[in-house]
Structures are given as structure tokens and as C-alpha cells.
Short mmCIF file of C-alpha atoms in Angstrom, two decimals:
data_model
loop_
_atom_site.label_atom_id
_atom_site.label_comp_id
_atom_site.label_asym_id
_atom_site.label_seq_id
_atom_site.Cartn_x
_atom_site.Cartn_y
_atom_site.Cartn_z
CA UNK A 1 0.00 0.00 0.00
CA UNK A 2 1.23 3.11 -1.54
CA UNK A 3 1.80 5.95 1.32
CA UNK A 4 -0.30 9.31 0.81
CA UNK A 5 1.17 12.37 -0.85
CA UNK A 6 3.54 14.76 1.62
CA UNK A 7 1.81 18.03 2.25
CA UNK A 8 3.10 21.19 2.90
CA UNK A 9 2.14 22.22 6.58
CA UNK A 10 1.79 25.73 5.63
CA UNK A 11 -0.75 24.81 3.49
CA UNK A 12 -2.78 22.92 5.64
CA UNK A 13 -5.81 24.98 7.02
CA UNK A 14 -5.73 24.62 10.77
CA UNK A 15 -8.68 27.02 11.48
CA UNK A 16 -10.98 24.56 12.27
CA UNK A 17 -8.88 22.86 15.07
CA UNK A 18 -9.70 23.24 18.83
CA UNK A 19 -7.00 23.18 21.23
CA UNK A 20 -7.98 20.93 23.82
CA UNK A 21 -7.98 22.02 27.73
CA UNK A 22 -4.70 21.56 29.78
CA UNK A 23 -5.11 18.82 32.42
CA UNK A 24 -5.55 20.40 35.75
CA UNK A 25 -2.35 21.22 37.55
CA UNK A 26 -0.84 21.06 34.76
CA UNK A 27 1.40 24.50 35.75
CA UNK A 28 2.04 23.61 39.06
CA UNK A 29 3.47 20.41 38.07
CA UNK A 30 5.80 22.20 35.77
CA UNK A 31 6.74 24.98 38.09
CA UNK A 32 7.79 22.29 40.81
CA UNK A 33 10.07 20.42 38.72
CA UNK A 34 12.02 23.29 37.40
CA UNK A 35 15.28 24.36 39.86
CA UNK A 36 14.57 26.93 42.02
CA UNK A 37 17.17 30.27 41.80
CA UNK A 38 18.69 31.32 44.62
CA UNK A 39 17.38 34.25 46.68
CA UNK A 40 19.92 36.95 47.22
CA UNK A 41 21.23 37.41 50.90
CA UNK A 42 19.49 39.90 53.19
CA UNK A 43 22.37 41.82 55.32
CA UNK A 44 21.33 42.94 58.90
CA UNK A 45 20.84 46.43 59.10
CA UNK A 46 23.69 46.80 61.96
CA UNK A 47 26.25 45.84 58.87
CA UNK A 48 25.61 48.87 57.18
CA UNK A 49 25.35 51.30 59.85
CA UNK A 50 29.03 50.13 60.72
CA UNK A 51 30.35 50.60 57.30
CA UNK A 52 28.72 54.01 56.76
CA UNK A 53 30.81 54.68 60.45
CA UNK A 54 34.43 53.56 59.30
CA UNK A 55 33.59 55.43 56.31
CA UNK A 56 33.00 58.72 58.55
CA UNK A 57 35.94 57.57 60.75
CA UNK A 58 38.48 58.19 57.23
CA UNK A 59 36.88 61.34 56.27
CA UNK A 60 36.96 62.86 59.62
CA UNK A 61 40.35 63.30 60.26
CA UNK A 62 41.34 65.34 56.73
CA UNK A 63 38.10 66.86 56.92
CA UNK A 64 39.18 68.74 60.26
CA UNK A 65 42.41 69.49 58.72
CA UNK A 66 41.23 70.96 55.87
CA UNK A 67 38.56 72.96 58.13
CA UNK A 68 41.78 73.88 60.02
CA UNK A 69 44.18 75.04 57.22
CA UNK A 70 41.61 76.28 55.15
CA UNK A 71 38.41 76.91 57.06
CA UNK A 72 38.00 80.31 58.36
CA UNK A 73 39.52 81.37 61.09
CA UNK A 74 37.90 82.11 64.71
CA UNK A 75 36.62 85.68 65.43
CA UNK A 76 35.84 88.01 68.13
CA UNK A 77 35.45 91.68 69.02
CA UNK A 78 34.75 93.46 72.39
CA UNK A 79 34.84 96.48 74.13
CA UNK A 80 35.54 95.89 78.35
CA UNK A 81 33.69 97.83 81.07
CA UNK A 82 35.15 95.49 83.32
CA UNK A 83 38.23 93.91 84.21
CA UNK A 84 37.74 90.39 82.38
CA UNK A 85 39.52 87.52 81.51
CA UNK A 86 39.37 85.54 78.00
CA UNK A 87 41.08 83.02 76.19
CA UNK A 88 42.73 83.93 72.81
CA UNK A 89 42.57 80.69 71.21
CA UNK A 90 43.85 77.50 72.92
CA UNK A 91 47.10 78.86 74.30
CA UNK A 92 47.13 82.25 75.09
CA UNK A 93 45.17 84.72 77.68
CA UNK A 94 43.92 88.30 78.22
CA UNK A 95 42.92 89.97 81.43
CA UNK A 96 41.74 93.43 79.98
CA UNK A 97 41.11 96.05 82.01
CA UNK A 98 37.35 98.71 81.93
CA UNK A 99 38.40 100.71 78.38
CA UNK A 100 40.02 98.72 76.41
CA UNK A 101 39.03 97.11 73.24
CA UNK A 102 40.12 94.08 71.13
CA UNK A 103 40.07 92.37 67.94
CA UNK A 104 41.40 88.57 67.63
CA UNK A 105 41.33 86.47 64.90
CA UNK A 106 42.75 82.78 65.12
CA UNK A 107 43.98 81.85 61.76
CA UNK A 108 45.88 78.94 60.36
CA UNK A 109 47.81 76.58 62.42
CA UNK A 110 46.42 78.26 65.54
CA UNK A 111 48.36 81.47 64.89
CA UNK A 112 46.67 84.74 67.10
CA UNK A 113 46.45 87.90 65.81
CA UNK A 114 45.04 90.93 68.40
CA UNK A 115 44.28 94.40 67.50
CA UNK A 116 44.47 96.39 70.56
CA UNK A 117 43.13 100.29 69.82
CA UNK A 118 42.72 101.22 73.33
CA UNK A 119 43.26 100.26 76.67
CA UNK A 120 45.58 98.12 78.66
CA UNK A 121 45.63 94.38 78.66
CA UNK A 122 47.89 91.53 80.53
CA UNK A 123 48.55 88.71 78.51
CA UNK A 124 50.09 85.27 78.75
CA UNK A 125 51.09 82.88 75.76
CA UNK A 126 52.32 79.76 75.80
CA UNK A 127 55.54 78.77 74.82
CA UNK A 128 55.92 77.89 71.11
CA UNK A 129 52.70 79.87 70.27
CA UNK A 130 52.42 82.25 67.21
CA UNK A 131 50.97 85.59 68.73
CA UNK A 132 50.81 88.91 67.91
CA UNK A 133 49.43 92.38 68.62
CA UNK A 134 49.11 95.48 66.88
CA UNK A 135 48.86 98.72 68.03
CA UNK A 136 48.15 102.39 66.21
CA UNK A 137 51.65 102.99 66.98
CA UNK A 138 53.58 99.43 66.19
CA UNK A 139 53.55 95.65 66.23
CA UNK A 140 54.46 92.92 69.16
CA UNK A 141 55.37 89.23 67.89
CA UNK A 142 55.88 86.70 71.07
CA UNK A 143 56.42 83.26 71.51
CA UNK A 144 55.88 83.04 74.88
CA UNK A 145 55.88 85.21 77.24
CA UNK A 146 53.86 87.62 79.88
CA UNK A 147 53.44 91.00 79.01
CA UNK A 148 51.26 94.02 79.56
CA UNK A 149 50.63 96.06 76.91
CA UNK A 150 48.73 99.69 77.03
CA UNK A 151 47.20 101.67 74.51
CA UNK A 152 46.29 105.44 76.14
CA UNK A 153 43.37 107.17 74.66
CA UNK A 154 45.01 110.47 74.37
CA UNK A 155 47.34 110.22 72.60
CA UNK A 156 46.25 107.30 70.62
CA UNK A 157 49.29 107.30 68.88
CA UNK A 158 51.53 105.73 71.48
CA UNK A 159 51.79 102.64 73.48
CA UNK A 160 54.00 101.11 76.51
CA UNK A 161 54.77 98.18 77.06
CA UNK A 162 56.12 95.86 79.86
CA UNK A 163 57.29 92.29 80.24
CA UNK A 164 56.94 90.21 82.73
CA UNK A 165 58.50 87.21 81.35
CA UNK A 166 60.30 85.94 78.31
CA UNK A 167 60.95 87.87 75.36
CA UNK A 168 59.14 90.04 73.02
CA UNK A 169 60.36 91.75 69.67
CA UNK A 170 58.21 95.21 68.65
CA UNK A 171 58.09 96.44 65.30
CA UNK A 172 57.49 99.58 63.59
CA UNK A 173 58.37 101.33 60.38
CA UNK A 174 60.70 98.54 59.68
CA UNK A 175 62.35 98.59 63.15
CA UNK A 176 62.54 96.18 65.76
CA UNK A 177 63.40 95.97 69.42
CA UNK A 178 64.08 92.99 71.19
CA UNK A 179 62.24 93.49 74.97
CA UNK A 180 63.58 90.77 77.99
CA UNK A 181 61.51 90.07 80.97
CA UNK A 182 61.90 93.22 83.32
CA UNK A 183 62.09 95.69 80.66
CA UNK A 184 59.93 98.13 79.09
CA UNK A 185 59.56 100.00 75.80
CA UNK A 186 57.40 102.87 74.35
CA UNK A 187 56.17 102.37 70.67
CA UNK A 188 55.48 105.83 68.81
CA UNK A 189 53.54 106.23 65.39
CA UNK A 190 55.87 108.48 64.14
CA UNK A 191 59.22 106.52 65.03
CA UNK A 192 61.16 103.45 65.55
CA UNK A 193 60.51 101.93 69.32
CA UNK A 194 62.56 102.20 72.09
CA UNK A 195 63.73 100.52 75.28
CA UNK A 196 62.76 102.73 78.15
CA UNK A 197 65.15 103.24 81.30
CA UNK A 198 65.61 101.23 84.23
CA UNK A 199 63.61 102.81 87.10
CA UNK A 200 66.61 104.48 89.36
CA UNK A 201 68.58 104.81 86.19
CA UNK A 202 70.30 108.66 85.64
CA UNK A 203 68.36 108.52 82.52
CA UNK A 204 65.25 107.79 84.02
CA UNK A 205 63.69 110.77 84.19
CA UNK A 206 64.21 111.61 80.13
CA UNK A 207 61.17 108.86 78.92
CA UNK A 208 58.30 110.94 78.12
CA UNK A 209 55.65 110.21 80.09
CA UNK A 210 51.60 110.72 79.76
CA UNK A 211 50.32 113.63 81.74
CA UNK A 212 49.39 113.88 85.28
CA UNK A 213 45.64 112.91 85.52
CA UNK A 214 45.93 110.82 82.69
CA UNK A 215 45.41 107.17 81.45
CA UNK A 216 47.02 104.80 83.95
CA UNK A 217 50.63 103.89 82.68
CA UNK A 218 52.21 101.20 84.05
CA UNK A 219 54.95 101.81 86.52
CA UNK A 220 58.47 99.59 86.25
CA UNK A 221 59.54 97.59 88.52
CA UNK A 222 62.57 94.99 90.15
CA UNK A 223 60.17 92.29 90.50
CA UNK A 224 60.64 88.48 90.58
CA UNK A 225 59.66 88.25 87.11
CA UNK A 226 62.77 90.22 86.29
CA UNK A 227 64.81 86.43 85.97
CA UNK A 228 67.47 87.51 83.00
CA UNK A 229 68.00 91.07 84.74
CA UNK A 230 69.03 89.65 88.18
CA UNK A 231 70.94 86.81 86.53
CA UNK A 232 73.16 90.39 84.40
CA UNK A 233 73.47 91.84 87.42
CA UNK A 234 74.37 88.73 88.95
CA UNK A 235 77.25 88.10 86.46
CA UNK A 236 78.72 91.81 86.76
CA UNK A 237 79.01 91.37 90.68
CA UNK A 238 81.25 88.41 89.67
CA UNK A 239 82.87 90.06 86.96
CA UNK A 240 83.63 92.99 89.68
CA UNK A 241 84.54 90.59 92.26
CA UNK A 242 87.28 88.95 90.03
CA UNK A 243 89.26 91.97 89.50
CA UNK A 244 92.74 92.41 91.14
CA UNK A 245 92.49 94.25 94.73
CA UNK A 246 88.91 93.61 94.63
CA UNK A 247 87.07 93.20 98.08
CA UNK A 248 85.40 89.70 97.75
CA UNK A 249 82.01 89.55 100.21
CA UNK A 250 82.51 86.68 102.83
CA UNK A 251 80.69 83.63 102.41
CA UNK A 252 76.79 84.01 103.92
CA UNK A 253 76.82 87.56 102.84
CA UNK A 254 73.04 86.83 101.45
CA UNK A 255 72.24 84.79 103.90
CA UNK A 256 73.53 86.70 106.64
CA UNK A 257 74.60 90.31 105.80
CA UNK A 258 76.37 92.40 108.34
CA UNK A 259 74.93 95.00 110.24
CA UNK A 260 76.36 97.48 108.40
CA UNK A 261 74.66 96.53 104.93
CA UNK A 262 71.48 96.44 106.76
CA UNK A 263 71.71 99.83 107.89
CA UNK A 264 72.60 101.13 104.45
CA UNK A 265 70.04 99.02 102.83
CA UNK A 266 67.80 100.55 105.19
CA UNK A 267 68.95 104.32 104.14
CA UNK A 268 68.14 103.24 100.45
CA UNK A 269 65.13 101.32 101.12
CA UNK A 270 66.18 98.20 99.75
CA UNK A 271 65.73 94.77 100.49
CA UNK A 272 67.77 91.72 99.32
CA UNK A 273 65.79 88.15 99.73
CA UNK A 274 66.38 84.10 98.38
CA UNK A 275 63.19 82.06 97.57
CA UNK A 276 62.74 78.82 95.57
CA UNK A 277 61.77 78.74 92.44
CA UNK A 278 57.65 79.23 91.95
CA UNK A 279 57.41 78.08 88.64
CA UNK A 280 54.80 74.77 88.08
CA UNK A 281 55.14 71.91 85.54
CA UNK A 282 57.10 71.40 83.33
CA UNK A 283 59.43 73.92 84.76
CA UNK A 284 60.02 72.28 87.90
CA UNK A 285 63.97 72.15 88.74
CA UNK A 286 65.32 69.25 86.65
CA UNK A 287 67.98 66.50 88.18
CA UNK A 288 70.93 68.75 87.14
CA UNK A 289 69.49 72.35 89.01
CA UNK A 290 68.95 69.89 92.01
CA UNK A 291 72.52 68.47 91.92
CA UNK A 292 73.67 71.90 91.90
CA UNK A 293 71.91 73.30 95.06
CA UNK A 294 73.33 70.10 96.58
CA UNK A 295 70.51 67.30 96.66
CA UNK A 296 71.91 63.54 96.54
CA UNK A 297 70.13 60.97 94.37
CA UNK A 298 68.91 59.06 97.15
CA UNK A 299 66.73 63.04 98.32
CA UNK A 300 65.55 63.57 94.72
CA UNK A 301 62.36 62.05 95.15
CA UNK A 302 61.88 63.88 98.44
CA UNK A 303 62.71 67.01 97.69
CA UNK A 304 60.50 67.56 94.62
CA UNK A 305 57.42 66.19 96.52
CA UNK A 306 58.39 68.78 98.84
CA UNK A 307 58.66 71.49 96.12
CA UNK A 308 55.66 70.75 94.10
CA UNK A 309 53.27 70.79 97.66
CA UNK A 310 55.12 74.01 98.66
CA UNK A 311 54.32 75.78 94.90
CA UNK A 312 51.34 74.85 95.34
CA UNK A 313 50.82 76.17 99.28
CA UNK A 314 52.90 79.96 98.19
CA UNK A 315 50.19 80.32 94.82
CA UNK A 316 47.11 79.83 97.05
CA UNK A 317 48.58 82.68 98.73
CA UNK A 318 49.18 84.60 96.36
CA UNK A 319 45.88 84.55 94.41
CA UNK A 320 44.18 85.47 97.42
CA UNK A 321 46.03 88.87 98.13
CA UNK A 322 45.54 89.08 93.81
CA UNK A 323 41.71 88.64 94.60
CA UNK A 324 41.31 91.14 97.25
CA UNK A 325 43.37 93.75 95.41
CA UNK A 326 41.65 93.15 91.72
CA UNK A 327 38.57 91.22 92.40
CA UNK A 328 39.29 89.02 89.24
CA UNK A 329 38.98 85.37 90.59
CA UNK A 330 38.76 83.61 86.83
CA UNK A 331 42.59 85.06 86.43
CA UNK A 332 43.68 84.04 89.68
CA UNK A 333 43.32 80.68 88.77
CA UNK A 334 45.02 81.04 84.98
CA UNK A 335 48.14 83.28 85.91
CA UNK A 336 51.43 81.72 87.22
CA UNK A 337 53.51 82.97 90.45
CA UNK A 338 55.48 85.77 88.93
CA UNK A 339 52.75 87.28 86.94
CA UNK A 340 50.27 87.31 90.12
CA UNK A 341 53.36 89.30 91.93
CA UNK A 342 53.91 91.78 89.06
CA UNK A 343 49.67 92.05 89.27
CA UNK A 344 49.58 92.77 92.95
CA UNK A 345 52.36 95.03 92.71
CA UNK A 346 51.06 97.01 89.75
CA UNK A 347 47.69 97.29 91.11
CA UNK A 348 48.92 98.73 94.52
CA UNK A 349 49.35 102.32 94.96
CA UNK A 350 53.01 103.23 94.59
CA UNK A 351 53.26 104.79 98.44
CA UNK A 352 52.13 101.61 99.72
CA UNK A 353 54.88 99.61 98.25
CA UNK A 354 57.67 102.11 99.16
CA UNK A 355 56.40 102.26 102.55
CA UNK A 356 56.51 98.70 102.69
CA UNK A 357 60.09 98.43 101.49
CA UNK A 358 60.63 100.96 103.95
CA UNK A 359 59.50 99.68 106.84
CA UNK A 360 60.63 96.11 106.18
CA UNK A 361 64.75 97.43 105.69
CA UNK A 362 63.82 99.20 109.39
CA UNK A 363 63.43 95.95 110.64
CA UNK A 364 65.91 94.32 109.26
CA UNK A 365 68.62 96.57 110.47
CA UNK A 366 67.29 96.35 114.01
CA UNK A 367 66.05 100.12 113.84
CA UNK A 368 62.49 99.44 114.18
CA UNK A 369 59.69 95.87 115.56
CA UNK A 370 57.47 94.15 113.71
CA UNK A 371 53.44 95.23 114.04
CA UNK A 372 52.38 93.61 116.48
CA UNK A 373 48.60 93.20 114.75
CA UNK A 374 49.05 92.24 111.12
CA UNK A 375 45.25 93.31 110.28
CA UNK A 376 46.15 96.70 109.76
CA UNK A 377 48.23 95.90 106.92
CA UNK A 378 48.20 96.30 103.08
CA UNK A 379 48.03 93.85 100.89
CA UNK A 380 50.84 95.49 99.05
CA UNK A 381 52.94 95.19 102.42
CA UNK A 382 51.61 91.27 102.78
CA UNK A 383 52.75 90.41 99.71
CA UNK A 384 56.05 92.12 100.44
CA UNK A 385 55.97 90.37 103.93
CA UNK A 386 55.37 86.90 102.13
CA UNK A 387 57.78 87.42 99.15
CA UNK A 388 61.01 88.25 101.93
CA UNK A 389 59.70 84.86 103.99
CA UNK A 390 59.50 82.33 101.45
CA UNK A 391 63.42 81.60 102.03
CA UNK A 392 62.55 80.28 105.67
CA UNK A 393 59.53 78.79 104.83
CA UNK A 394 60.92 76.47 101.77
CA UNK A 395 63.51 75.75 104.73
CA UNK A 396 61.09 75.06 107.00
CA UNK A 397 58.72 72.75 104.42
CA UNK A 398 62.31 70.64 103.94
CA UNK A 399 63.42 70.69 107.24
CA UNK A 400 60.05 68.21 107.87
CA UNK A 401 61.50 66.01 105.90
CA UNK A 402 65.17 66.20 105.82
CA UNK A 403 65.64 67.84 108.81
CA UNK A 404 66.41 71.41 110.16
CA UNK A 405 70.29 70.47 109.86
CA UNK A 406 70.66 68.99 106.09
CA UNK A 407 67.80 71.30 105.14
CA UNK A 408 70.43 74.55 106.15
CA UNK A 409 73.45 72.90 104.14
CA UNK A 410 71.30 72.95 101.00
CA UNK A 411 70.61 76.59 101.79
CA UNK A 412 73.48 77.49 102.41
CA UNK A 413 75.45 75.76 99.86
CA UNK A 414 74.73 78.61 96.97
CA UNK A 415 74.39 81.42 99.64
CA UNK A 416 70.72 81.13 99.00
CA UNK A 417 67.92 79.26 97.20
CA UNK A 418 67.73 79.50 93.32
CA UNK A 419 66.36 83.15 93.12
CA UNK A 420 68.06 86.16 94.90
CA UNK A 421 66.62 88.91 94.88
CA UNK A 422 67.99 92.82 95.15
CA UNK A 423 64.95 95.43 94.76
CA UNK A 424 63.93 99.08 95.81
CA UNK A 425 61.13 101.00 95.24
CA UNK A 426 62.40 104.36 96.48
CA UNK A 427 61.73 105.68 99.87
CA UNK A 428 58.63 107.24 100.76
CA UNK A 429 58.53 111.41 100.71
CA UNK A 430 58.91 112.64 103.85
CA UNK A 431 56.27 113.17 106.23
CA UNK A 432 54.52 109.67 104.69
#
């Protein structure tokens, strides 16, 4: 049997065909057998939180640094109506007295710059800072250092300056002055500046000097801030001593004059004084300055305990006179040994202080007693008072420990502790 003809399928005409139902569950059947793809992983939501941190935790760091070089720089402005004490960026402070007025900017890599029209103003930078001031008559660049700088307002064109500690350099019309702790200088619009005289000098009285019943200037002094002055006139007593024929004092001259300095101290109104060192971390006598006043090894340990608790004893006395004569407790806290006794001193009337150094050579040389009720007194004479005693009292604090004998040798060793003091502040006029 023959097989029927091929046809083409194309050809064929399918209209008429029905396409039958699909069993039932037909899909489902399908669906099941086919391999299921896998469902992506869900991360928990603390995963992302923590990268989004570490993320933050890279940027931080070169975002402050860029906010720092490049960001602008801290601003303030303010006129004082009371004495007040701020912070000029992280390392440096102002105590500005009622009248003055300031500008500050902190710009790049921390660097301070003040504009101080008017007024007068203490200030205290840190070592190492960049810190400057400008004034209608010239420009002060420090690096550390305490200083007091005033700006009269009549005339504005003329500032003075004193420094308590460290080193300043003022500049003007392409002229600068190098200032050391203990000096002063007067900046002028109209010329280069200059160092002003020691107070007792022959040339004293030549510095110009602002009217009677004018601005407050500030008035020089020997004070124990004056470190590099007493260690010059230190070194030309030596220099003196070493010349041929020259009368060489005894040993315990300091210590223990002889009557007849006393009396002529006395006639000058002078006193001469040893203390320890006030100055707080990280200034603290090192191993070497120990070794030279005579401490063994084995005392080391001793002795500084016995330093640090005394600093700290001789600065709560100091900021309490510094309270009762200014009233500023915020500064009392901030400013170091020296510059609270160059405060006290500057705020006390001058009479007080030469009566003081009067009174105190009187009784020294035997010529007059002690009051007999110290409630009467100034707090420029207290401060005095305490200043000449902290010799025997550093003695004393030691003596606890070492006893009263070795405690003398170490005194005694250098003719004194590690600052020695000679300072006047004239005698009184008569009839005061």
C-alpha cells in the first residue's frame, strides 16, 4: 500500500482545530520540577550602619584638617567695662582692664592675631605659640611670654609696654626691638621703638611720660619676674669681684649680711631676699638644678614632693592677696607665680609699696619691731611680707623632711635658694 502524498504544513488549514484544555495542575506540576534560583542574601541592618561609620571615621580626620588650614579662622570683638579675663585661642590669655578694646582672629595653624586700639591688657602665651598684637603705633610678635601692653586714649598714637616674662620683639616702620623680661619699651607712630630706662637709672627721668591725671601707665619695677636682669646683674658682681684688689664679700653675705649693709640698705630702702623657684610643671627644677643646690640621688624624690606641695601652698597665697586687690577670681586661677606678683604690685598704689620696702629694711637693720597686729596691713605690704619669707619657709617645708640640719646645708650651699633677689622701690617722701 502506496503511502499518501507529503503536504506542505503551511498549506494545511488549521482554522478549524480546537486546542484541547490543559489537564488540571498542569502549571504547578511544571513549576515544581524546574530548579529553584537562589534568593539573594538579606544583610542585617547593623552591617551597614558600621560601614557608613568607618567610612566617617576616614573622612573625619582630613576633613578637620582641611577645616583647620583652610576653614575660616575664629573671630571676636569686644569692648571691656570690666576687668575680664578671655582666652585667645587655645594657648594664650587676656585679662583686659574697663576701656580697652580688642580684635582677635585665630587663623591657620592656631596662629593669634590681636588688634588692641585702646586700653591696657595683661597677657600670657604659651611657649611655642604664634601671637601677635598690633597697636596704632607698632607691632608685638611673642612666643611666649607675659606681658602688659597699654594703649592710652590720648594720645592714641603711642603705646608702653612691659614684660613680665620671656621675650618680646616690637616692630614699627621697619624697626625692631628685642624686649627681655623686666624691661619696658614705648612704641610711637611716628618713630622706631625704644627701650625705656631702668627705674633708678640717671636717665630715668628723660622717657616721656603721659600727663598727670591721665590714662594709667604702668609703673616699672625689680620684680621676681625680672629672671634675665638679676641673673646680668648677677654676672657683673662676679665680673667685679674677680678683678685684682677687689674686696670679695665673705661667704653668707646673702644669707647673713652684716649690720652694716642692713643699715645702708635701710637708708636706700632696699631689700635683698632668696626664695625657691615658683614656677609649676614642666618647669620644675630638673635633676641637674637639684645636683647643683646640693641634693643627693637618694633626696631627689623627696625634695620635689616637697617642692611641688610648697608651689602649690605659696600660689594659694598669692591669688588670694591678687583677689582682694583686683577682684578678678577667673585670672587668679590662669596666671602663674610671677605674673600674680607683678599684678599685685602694679595694682597697689606706689606709696604703699615704698612704705613697705621701707619699713621692712627698718626691721631688718634692728632700727624698728614688727606690728604687732598684722590686720592693719596692706596687701601690698603682705605680699612684700610673704615674698622676703618664702626663704625660711621652703627651709622650714624641707626641714620636715630632711631635717632642720641637712635642710640649712642645702641653703646654704649657693648662699641662697635658686632666686636672689635685690629690689627698691624708692623711699617714701617725707612726712609719709
Amino acid at each position: 500500500m502506496a503511502d499518501p502524498p507529503a503536504r506542505d504544513p503551511e498549506s494545511l488549514d488549521l482554522s478549524a482545530f480546537e486546542v484541547p484544555e490543559p489537564p488540571p495542575g498542569l502549571a504547578d506540576r511544571v513549576l515544581a520540577r524546574l530548579p529553584l534560583a537562589p534568593r539573594p542574601e538579606r544583610r542585617p541592618p547593623w552591617r551597614r550602619l558600621a560601614a557608613v561609620a568607618a567610612v566617617l571615621l576616614l573622612a573625619l580626620p582630613g576633613a578637620w584638617w582641611a577645616l583647620r588650614e583652610f576653614g575660616p579662622p575664629h573671630a571676636g570683638e569686644r569692648d571691656f567695662t570690666r576687668r575680664e579675663t578671655i582666652a585667645l585661642g587655645p594657648s594664650a590669655l587676656a585679662v583686659a582692664e574697663p576701656g580697652t578694646r580688642l580684635r582677635w582672629s585665630l587663623g591657620r595653624r592656631g596662629a593669634v592675631h590681636v588688634q588692641q586700639s585702646v586700653g591696657r591688657v595683661f597677657y600670657r602665651v604659651e611657649t611655642g605659640s604664634d601671637f601677635r598684637v598690633d597697636t596704632p603705633s607698632g607691632q608685638v610678635v611673642v612666643r611666649g611670654t607675659c606681658f602688659t601692653l597699654e594703649v592710652p586714649a590720648s594720645p592714641a598714637s603711642r603705646a608702653l609696654l612691659s614684660v613680665q616674662e620671656g621675650r618680646v620683639a616690637v616692630t614699627h616702620l621697619l624697626h625692631t626691638t628685642e624686649v627681655s623680661a623686666g624691661e619696658r619699651a614705648e612704641l610711637l607712630a611716628d618713630r622706631a621703638p625704644r627701650r625705656l630706662p631702668e627705674p633708678g637709672s640717671e636717665h630715668a627721668g628723660e622717657s616721656p611720660g603721659v600727663a598727670s591725671g591721665g590714662p594709667h601707665v604702668s609703673r616699672p619695677r625689680e620684680d621676681a619676674s625680672g629672671a634675665e636682669l638679676e641673673s646680668l646683674r648677677e654676672r657683673v658682681r662676679l665680673l667685679e669681684q674677680s678683678r685684682p684688689g677687689a674686696r670679695r664679700p665673705s661667704a653668707g653675705a646673702w644669707l647673713n649680711p652684716s649690720h652694716e649693709t642692713l643699715l645702708q640698705l635701710a637708708k636706700e630702702c632696699r631689700l635683698r631676699w632668696d626664695a625657691p623657684s615658683l614656677q609649676q610643671r614642666p618647669h620644675l627644677p630638673n635633676a641637674g638644678e637639684w645636683a647643683e643646690l646640693g641634693v643627693t640621688e637618694a633626696e631627689l624624690a623627696v625634695v620635689q614632693d616637697v617642692h611641688e606641695a610648697f608651689v602649690a601652698w605659696a600660689l594659694t597665697q598669692l591669688r588670694a592677696i591678687y583677689v582682694e586687690v583686683t577682684g578678678d577670681e577667673d585670672s587668679a586661677q590662669v596666671l602663674a607665680a610671677h605674673s600674680l606678683q607683678y599684678e599685685i604690685r602694679d595694682k597697689s598704689p606706689e606709696l604703699s609699696l615704698q612704705q613697705a620696702y621701707q619699713r621692712l629694711a627698718r626691721e631688718r637693720a634692728g632700727l624698728q619691731s614688727p606690728p604687732s597686729d598684722p590686720s592693719g596691713m596692706t596687701p601690698a605690704e603682705r605680699l612684700v611680707r610673704f615674698t622676703l619669707g618664702l626663704g625660711d619657709a621652703y627651709e622650714r617645708a624641707l626641714a620636715e623632711k630632711l631635717g632642720s640640719k641637712r635642710a640649712r646645708e642645702l641653703r646654704q650651699k649657693n648662699d641662697g635658694w635658686l632666686e636672689r633677689r635685690d629690689s627698691q622701690e624708692g623711699c617714701p617722701p617725707p612726712g609719709d
